[in-house]
Coordinates of N, CA and C and ligand atoms in Angstrom, one line a residue:
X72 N 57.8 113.3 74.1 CA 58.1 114.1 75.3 C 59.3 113.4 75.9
X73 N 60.5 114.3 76.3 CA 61.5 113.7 77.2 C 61.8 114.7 78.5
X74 N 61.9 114.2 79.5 CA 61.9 114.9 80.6 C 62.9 114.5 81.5
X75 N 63.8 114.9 82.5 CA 64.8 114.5 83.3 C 64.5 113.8 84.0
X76 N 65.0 112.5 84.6 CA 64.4 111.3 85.7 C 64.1 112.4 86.9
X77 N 64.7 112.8 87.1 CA 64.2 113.7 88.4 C 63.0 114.7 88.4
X78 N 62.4 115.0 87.3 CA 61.3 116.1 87.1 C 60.2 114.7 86.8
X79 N 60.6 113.3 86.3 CA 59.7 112.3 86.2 C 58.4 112.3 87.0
X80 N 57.5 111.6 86.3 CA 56.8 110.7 86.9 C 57.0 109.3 87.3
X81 N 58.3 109.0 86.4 CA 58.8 107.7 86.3 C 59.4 107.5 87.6
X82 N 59.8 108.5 88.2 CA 61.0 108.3 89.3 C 59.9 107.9 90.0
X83 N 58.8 108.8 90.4 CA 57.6 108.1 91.2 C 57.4 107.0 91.0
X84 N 57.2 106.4 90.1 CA 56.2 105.4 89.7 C 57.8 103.9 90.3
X85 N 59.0 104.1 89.8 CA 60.3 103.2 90.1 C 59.7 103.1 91.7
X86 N 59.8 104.4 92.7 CA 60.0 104.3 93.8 C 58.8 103.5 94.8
X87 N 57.3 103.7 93.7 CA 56.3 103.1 94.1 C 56.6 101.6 94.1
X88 N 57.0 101.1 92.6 CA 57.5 99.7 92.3 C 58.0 99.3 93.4
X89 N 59.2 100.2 93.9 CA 60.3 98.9 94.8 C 59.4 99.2 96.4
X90 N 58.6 100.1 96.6 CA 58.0 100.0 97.9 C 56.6 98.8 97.9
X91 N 56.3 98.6 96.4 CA 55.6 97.4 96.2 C 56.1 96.1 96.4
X92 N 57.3 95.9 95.8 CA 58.0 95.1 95.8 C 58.8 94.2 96.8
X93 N 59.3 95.6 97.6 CA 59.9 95.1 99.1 C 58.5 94.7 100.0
X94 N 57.9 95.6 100.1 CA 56.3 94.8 100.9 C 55.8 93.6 100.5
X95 N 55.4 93.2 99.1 CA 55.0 92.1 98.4 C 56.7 90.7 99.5
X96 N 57.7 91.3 99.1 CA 58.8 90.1 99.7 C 58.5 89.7 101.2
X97 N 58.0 90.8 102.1 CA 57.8 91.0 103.5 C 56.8 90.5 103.4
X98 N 55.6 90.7 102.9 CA 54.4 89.8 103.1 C 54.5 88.1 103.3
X99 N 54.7 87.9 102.0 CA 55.1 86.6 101.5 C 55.9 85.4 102.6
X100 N 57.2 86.6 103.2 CA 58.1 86.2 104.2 C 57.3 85.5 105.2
X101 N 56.5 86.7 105.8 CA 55.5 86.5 106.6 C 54.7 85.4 106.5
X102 N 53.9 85.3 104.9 CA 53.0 84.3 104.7 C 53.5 82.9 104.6
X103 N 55.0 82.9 104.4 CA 55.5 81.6 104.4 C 55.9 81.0 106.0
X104 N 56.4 81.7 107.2 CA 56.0 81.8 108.7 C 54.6 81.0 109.2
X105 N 53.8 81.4 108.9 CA 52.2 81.2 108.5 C 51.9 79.9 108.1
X106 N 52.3 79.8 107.5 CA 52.2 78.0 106.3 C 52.8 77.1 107.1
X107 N 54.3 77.3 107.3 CA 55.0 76.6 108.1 C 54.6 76.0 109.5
X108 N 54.0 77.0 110.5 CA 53.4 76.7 111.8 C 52.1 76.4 111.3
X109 N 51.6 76.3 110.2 CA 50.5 74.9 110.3 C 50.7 73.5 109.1
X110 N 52.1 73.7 109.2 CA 52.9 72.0 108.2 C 52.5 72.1 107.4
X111 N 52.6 73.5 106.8 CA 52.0 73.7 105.1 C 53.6 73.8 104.9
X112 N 54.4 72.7 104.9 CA 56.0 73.6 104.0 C 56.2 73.9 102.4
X113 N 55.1 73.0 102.0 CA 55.2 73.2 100.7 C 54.8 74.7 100.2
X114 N 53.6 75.1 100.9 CA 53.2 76.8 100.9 C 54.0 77.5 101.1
X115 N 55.0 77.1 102.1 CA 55.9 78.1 102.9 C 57.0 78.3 101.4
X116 N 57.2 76.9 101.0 CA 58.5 76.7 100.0 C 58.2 77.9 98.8
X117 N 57.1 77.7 98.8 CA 56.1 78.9 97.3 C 56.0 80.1 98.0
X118 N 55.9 80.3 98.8 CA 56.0 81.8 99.3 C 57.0 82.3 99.8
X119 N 58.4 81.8 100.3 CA 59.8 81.8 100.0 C 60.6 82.2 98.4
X120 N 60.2 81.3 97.7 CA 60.2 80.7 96.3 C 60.2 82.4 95.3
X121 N 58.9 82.7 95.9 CA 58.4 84.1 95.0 C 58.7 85.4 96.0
X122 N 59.2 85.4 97.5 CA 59.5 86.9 97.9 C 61.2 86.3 97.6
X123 N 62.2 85.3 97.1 CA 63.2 86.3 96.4 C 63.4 86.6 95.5
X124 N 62.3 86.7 94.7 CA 61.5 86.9 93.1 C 61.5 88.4 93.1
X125 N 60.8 88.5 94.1 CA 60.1 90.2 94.5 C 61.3 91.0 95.3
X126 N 62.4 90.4 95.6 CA 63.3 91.4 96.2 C 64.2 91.6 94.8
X127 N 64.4 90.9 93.8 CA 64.8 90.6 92.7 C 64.3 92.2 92.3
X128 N 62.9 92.1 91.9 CA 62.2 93.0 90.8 C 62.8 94.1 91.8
X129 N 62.2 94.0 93.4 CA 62.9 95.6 93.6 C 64.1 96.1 93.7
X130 N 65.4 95.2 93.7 CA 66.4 95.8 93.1 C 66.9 96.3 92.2
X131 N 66.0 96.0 90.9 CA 65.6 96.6 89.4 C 65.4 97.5 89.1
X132 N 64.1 98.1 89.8 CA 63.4 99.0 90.0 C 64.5 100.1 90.7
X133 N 64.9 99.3 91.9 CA 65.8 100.8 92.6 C 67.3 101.0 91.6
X134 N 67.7 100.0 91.0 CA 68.8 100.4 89.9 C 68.7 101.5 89.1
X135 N 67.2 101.6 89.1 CA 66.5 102.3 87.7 C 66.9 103.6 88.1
X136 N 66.8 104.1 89.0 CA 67.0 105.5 90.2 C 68.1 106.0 90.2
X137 N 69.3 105.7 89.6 CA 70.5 105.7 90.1 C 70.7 107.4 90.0
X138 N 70.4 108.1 88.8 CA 70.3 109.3 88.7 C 69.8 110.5 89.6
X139 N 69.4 109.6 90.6 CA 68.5 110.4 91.7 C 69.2 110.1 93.1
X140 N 70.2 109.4 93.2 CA 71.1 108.9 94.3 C 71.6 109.8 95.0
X141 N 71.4 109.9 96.4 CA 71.2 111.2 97.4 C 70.7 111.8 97.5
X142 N 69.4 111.9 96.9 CA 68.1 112.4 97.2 C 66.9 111.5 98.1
X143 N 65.5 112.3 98.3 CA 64.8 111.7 98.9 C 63.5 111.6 97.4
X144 N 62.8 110.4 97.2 CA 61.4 110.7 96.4 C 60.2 110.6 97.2
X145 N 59.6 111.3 96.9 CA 58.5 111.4 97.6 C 57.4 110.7 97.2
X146 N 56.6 109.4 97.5 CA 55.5 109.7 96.7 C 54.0 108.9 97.4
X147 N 53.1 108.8 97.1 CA 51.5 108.4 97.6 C 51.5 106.7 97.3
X148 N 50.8 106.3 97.7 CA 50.5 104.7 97.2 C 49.5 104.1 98.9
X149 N 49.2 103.4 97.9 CA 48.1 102.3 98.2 C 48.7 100.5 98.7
X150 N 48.7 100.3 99.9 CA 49.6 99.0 99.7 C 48.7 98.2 101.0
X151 N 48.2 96.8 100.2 CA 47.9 95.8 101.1 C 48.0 95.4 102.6
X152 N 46.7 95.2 103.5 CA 47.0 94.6 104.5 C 46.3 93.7 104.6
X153 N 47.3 92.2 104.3 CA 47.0 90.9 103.7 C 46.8 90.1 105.0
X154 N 46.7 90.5 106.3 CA 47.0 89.8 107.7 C 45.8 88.8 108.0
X155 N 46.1 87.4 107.9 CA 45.1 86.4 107.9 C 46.0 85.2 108.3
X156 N 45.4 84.3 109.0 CA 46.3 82.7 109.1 C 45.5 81.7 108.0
X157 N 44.8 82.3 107.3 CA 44.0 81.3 106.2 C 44.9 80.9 105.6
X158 N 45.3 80.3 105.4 CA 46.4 79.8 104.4 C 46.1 79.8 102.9
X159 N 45.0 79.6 102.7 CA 44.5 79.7 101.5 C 43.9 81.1 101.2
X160 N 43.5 81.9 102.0 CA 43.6 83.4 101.9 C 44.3 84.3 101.7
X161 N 45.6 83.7 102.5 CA 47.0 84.0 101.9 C 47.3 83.8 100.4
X162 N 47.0 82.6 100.1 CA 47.2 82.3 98.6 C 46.9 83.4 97.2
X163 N 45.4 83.3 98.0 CA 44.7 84.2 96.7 C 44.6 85.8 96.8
X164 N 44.8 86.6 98.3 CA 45.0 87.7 98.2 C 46.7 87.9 97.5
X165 N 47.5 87.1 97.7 CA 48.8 87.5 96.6 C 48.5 87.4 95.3
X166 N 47.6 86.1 94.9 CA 46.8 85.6 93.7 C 46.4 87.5 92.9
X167 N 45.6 87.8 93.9 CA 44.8 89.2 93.8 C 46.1 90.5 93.4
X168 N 47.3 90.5 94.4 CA 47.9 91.5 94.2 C 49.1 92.0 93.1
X169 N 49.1 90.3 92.7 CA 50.2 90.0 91.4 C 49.6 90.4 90.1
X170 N 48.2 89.7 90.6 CA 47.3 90.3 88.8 C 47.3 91.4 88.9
X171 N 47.2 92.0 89.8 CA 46.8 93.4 89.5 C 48.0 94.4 89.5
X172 N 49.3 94.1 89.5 CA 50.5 94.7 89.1 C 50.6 94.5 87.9
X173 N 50.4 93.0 87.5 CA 50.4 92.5 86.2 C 49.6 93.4 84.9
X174 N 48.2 93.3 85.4 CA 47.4 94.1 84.7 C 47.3 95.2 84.2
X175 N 47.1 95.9 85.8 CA 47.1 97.4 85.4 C 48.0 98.2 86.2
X176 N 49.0 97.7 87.1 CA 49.8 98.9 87.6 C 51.1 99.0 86.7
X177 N 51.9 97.8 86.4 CA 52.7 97.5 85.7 C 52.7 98.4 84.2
X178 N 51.5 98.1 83.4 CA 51.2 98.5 81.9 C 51.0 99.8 82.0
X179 N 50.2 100.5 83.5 CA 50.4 101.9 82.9 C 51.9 102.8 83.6
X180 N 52.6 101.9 84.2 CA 53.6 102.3 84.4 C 54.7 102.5 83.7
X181 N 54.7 101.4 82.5 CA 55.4 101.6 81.0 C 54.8 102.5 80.0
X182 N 53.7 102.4 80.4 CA 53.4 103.8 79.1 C 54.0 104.8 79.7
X183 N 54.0 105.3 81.0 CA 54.3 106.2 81.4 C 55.6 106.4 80.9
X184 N 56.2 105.5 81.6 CA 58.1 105.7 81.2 C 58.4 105.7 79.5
X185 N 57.5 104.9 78.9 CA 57.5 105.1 77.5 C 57.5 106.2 76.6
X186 N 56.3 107.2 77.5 CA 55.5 108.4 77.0 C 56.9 109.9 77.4
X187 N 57.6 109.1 78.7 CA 58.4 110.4 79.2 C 59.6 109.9 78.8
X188 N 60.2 109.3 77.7 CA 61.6 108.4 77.2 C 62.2 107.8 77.8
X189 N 61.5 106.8 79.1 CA 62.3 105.8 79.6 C 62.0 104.8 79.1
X190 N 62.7 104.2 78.0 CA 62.6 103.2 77.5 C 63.0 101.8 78.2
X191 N 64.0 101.8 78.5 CA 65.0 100.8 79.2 C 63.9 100.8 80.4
X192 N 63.4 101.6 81.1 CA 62.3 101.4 82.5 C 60.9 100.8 81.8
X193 N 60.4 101.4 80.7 CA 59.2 100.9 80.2 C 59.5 99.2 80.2
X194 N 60.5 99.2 79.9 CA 61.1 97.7 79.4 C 60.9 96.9 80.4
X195 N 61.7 97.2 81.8 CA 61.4 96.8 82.9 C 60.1 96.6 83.2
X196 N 59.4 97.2 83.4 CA 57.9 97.5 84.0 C 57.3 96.3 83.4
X197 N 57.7 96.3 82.0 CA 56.6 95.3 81.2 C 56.8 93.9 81.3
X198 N 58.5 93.4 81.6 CA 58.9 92.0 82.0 C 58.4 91.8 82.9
X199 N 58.8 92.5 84.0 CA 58.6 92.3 85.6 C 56.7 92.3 85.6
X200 N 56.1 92.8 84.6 CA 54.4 92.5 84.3 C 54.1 91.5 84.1
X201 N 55.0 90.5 83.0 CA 55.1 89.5 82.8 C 55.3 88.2 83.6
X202 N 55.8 88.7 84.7 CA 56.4 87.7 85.7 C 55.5 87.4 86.8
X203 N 55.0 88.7 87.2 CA 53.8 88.8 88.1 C 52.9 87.4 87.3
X204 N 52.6 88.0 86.5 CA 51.4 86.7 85.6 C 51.5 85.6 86.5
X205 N 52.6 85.6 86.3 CA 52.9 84.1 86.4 C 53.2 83.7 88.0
X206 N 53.7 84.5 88.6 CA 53.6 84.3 89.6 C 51.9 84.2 90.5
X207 N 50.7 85.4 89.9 CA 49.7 85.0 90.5 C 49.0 83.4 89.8
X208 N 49.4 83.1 88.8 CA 48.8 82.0 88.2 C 49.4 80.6 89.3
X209 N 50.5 80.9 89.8 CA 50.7 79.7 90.5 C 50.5 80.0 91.8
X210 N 49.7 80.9 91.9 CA 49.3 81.1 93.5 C 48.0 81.0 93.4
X211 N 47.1 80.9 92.5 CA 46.1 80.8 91.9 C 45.9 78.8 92.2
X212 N 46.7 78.1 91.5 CA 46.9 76.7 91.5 C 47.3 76.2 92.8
X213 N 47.8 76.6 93.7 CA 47.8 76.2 94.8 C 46.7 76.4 95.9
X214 N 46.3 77.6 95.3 CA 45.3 77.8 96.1 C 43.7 76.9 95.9
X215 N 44.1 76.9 94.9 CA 42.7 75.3 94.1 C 43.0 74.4 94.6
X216 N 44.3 74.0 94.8 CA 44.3 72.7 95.4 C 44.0 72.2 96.9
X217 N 44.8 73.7 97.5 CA 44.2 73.8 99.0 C 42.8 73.7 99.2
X218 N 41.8 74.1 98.5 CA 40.6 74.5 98.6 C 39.8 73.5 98.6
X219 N 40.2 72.4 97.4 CA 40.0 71.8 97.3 C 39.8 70.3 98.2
X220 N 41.0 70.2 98.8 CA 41.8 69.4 99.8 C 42.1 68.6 98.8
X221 N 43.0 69.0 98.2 CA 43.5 68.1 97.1 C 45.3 68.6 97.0
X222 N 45.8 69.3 97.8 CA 47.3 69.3 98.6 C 47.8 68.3 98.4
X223 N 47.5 67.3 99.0 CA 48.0 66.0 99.3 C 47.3 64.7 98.6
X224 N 46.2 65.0 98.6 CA 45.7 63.8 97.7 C 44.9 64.4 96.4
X225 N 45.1 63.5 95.9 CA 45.0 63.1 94.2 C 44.0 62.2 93.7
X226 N 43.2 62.7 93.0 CA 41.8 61.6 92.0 C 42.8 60.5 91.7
X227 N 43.7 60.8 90.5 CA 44.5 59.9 90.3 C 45.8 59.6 90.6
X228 N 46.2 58.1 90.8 CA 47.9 57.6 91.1 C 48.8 58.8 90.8
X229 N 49.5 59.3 91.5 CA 50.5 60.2 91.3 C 51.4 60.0 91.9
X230 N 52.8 60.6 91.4 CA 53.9 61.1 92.3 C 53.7 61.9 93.2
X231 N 54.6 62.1 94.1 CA 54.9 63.2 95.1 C 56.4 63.0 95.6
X232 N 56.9 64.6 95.9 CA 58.2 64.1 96.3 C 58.2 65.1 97.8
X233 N 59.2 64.8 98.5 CA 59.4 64.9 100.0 C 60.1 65.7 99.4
X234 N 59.9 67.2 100.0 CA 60.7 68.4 99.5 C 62.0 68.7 100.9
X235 N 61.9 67.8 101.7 CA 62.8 67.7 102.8 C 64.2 66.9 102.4
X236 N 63.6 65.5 102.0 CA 64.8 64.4 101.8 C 64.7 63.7 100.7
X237 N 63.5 64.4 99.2 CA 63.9 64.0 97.7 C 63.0 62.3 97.7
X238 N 62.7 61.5 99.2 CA 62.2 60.5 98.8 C 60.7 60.7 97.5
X239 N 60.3 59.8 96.4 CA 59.5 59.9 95.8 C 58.4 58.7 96.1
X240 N 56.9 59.4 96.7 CA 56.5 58.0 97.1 C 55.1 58.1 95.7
X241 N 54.8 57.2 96.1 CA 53.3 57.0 94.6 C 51.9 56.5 95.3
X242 N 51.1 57.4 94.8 CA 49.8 57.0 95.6 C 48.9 57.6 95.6
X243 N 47.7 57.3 95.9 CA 46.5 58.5 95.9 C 46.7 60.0 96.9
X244 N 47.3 59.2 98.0 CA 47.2 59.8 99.1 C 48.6 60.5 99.5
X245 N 49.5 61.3 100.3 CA 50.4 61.8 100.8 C 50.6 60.7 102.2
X246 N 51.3 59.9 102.7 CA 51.5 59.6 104.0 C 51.1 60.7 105.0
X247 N 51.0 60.4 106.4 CA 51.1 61.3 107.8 C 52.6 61.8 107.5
X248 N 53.8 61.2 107.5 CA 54.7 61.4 107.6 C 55.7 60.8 106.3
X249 N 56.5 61.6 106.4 CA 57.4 60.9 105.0 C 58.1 59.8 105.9
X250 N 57.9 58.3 105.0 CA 58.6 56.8 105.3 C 60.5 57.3 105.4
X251 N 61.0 58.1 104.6 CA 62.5 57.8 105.3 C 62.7 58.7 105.9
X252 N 62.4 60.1 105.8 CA 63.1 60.9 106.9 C 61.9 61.6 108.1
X253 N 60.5 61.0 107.5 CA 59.9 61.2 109.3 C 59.4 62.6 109.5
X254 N 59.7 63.6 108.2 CA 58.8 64.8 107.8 C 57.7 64.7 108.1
X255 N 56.8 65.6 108.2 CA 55.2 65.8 108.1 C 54.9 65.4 106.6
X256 N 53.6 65.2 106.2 CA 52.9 65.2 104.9 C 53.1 66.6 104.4
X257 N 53.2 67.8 105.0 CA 53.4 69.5 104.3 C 54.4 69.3 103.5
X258 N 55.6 68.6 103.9 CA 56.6 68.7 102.9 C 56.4 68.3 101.6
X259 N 55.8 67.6 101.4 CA 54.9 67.0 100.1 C 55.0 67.8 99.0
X260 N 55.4 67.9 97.6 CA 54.8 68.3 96.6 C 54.4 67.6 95.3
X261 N 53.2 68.0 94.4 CA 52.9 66.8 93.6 C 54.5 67.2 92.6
X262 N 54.6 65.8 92.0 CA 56.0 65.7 91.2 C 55.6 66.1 89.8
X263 N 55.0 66.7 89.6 CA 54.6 67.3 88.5 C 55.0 68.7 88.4
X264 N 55.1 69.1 89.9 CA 55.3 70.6 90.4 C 56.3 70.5 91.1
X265 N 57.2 69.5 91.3 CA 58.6 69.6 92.3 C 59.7 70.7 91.4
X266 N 60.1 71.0 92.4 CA 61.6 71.7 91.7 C 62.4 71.1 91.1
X267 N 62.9 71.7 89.5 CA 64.1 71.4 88.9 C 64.1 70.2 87.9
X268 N 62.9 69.9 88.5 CA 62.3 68.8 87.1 C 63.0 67.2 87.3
X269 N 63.5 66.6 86.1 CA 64.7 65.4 86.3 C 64.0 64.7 87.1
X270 N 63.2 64.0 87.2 CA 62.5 63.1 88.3 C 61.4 62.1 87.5
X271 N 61.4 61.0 87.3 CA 60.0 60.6 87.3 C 60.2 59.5 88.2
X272 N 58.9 58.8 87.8 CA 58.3 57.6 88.9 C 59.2 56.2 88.5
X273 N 59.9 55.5 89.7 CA 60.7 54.3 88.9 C 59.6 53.7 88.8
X274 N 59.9 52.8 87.1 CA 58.9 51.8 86.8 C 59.7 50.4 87.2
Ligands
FE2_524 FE1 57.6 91.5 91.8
FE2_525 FE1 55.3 88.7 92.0

């Protein structure tokens, strides 16, 4: 079956994407706001981190449209009201909304574009499915840790690095404050999970 983007279901389903997408970045925005006014910056840095992930996917998605440019699409949808200061509720209701783009909104959104000859869009649908994964998997891990109260401290000797001023300190525990530049303990991330890699412990 081939059909014109404009008689699509695919055009729906793009236009649903990027209204998922920009909400998912505005949530996140939000949820990193949230983190921050309670010295979570490390939360905040991961929820920053992944809404310009999510404005990414919806520029993709709205690229995908271009055929329909100067029009209006119309379409239905179902979209999250994630509004909580739990920080760790935060975590896992994103945890919740990534798998489930991942899972099942994403996959039947490529068969669709598949089924009506958008191939290049099926294509899309299924990377950007791919990425979700992975984005709920590390909202998933953070959120164990928070739960845990294991953010900042650690069973065993670890790194951590001060995601403010790069100091790397070693220990069970996170300081109150980072020793050179006087940060909160939020800034904290274990060095296992710091950005960019290149780092270990001087011996
Ligand atoms: Fe996304
Ligand atoms: Fe995502």
């Amino acid at each position: 079956m081939s059909v014109e983007l404009k008689d699509s279901e695919t055009l729906k389903n793009l236009m649903r994407a990027f209204a998922g997408e920009s909400q998912a970045r505005n949530r996140y925005t939000f949820a990193a706001g949230v983190c921050r006014q309670q010295g979570l910056q490390v939360l905040e840095a991961v929820f920053l981190f992944t809404a310009g992930q999510e404005k990414e996917h919806a520029e993709i998605f709205y690229n995908h449209m271009k055929e329909a440019a100067g029009g209006t699409v119309h379409i239905d949808g179902g979209y999250p009201v994630d509004l909580t200061r739990d920080a760790a509720q935060l975590l896992r209701r994103a945890q919740h909304n990534e798998l489930e783009e991942a899972d099942t909104v994403y996959p039947a959104f490529a068969a669709t574009a598949r089924e009506e000859g958008f191939a290049a869009v099926a294509a899309s649908f299924e990377k950007i499915a791919a990425i979700e994964a992975a984005h709920g998997g590390r909202f998933d891990r953070y959120a164990q840790l928070l739960e845990a109260g294991e953010l900042f401290v650690s069973q065993a000797r670890c790194g951590w690095m001060c995601l403010n001023c790069g100091h790397i300190y070693e220990g069970l525990q996170v300081p109150e404050a980072c020793p050179v530049c006087h940060h909160g303990q939020g800034f904290f991330i274990r060095l296992e999970m710091a950005p960019w890699g290149g780092v270990s412990l001087g011996k």
